[in-house]
């Protein structure tokens, strides 16, 4: 275990040098990328990172709200943050060796009026312009309503990988499509990094933990429980032999809508390729995104194929 | 200097392990990515790699004809190769520690009929689907006539970077746009790699060295000298105070056309951003691509702005 007080590093070069020293000491470096405002879901990722591999691990948690994964119409400006609180929570785990919280990760000589994300400049020149796309997995589900999201995620994660040079990185399966996008990117670009997908952590009442939950009113939060409830019911139905995706999706949509949610998507897809399934005849995942008030929430449940 | 006989490595994991051992020994690892059929231009890149940095260097030359940078209509099938000859030439330098010649670098469960490159499958699934684009620099010049070229180059170079994990990588400035694309990718994605751009090597008569020169007939080769001749004349004109890009470009087009070449493009652009310049009032580069027979050749000359 690392010392209780993590080192706080803001500079890219200092972060890389720190990580290289840990590796020279024989430690594996495990990265947990976050956008901060940490909750128990994030802390479960830290625990997974600390337990990774069969050797001593130096856990690095990055805290960076990545502008390039937000469209100009999205909630970058209101994304919650609490760096001091985050560092206290990470210190309390006793498992975090370093917190990487860079002020900015992009070269940006000026944002343009017609930008696709909260980062870009319009037109060519000298600003950031390199983007990684995982061209099939990024489509559909969250990629439909958030067209620059996975491009921004893949790109910033590659940057963090190149700065921290970790042996292991941990991602939450709450962001299921994101996790699959990162796994595919790592495979396709030959990053020497083991990706760990960590299970969803839920509140006692079933709501999947999310930094955005803080924006829910008490009433919206009650209504939002329809997400996890509908997913549990769907899994039960599948376990009981109903493998008709459309029927199961219709039931989820009905439950969410009756609760007052506005459905973005409900999809049942194959676990690795995220290709939609008409029948649940192989390992599947049911993915949901829905708005409750001004908050967009996502959740999912994995279904093993009936034997 | 390395031993005269380079180690030949075909496996990705073995390559990475080899490079990590060299770094553990205190050496810098310098990568020279090539597509083989090596000529003196490539050997000058090896020399630049061997001279890089202020510490002992282990030079790795990769030889891999990357299918994803060729469109299905292009010359992947006829791209020249001579692996045994290449290894002999590299051994003769006494400066190469390892040659990386992987059989394939992509996951590909099946090529589709409507593929954009010589790699892709159509539709989603399990094959390679992660692509890096340098969105402004990849446009124009070679990017206009070869739409998947820089996407394929950036992607395979990132893969090689992640496999070899070099401290230094050397690219020839003959492929000027490629060199700038790679520099930008390295900056934007935070690769911890120093990129060296190495000067063009020419035959005694001025023709820029290229693996594709072997496909030129004797007569075509004579005609192709119009490329370097027109570039030398253009540089002289610029040095003598002519800063009108259009006049200079028109002169080059005329020279190439009169020699029997078919011009793909002649552009005068700013050196770093590759933005076209109407006036040569800052560091510029004149880039040319032209067909002689069935061979497409490129060349360029850098022009410092008049003082």
Short mmCIF file of C-alpha atoms in Angstrom, two decimals, chain B residues 16 27 46 48 54 78 93 112 115 140 142 165 184 220-221 243 270-271 288:
data_model
loop_
_atom_site.label_atom_id
_atom_site.label_comp_id
_atom_site.label_asym_id
_atom_site.label_seq_id
_atom_site.Cartn_x
_atom_site.Cartn_y
_atom_site.Cartn_z
CA UNK B 16 8.49 -4.63 -26.85
CA UNK B 27 20.15 2.99 -23.78
CA UNK B 46 19.49 5.06 -39.63
CA UNK B 48 20.41 10.08 -37.87
CA UNK B 54 23.54 12.25 -25.87
CA UNK B 78 3.23 -4.12 -56.49
CA UNK B 93 25.76 -0.06 -41.50
CA UNK B 112 -15.35 -6.14 -46.85
CA UNK B 115 -13.48 -1.07 -47.88
CA UNK B 140 -4.68 18.88 -48.99
CA UNK B 142 -1.16 14.03 -50.72
CA UNK B 165 8.18 2.43 -27.13
CA UNK B 184 1.48 16.94 -34.71
CA UNK B 220 10.63 8.08 -67.32
CA UNK B 221 13.50 8.50 -64.93
CA UNK B 243 7.59 35.74 -53.38
CA UNK B 270 3.73 27.31 -44.39
CA UNK B 271 6.20 24.80 -42.96
CA UNK B 288 5.21 18.53 -55.58
#
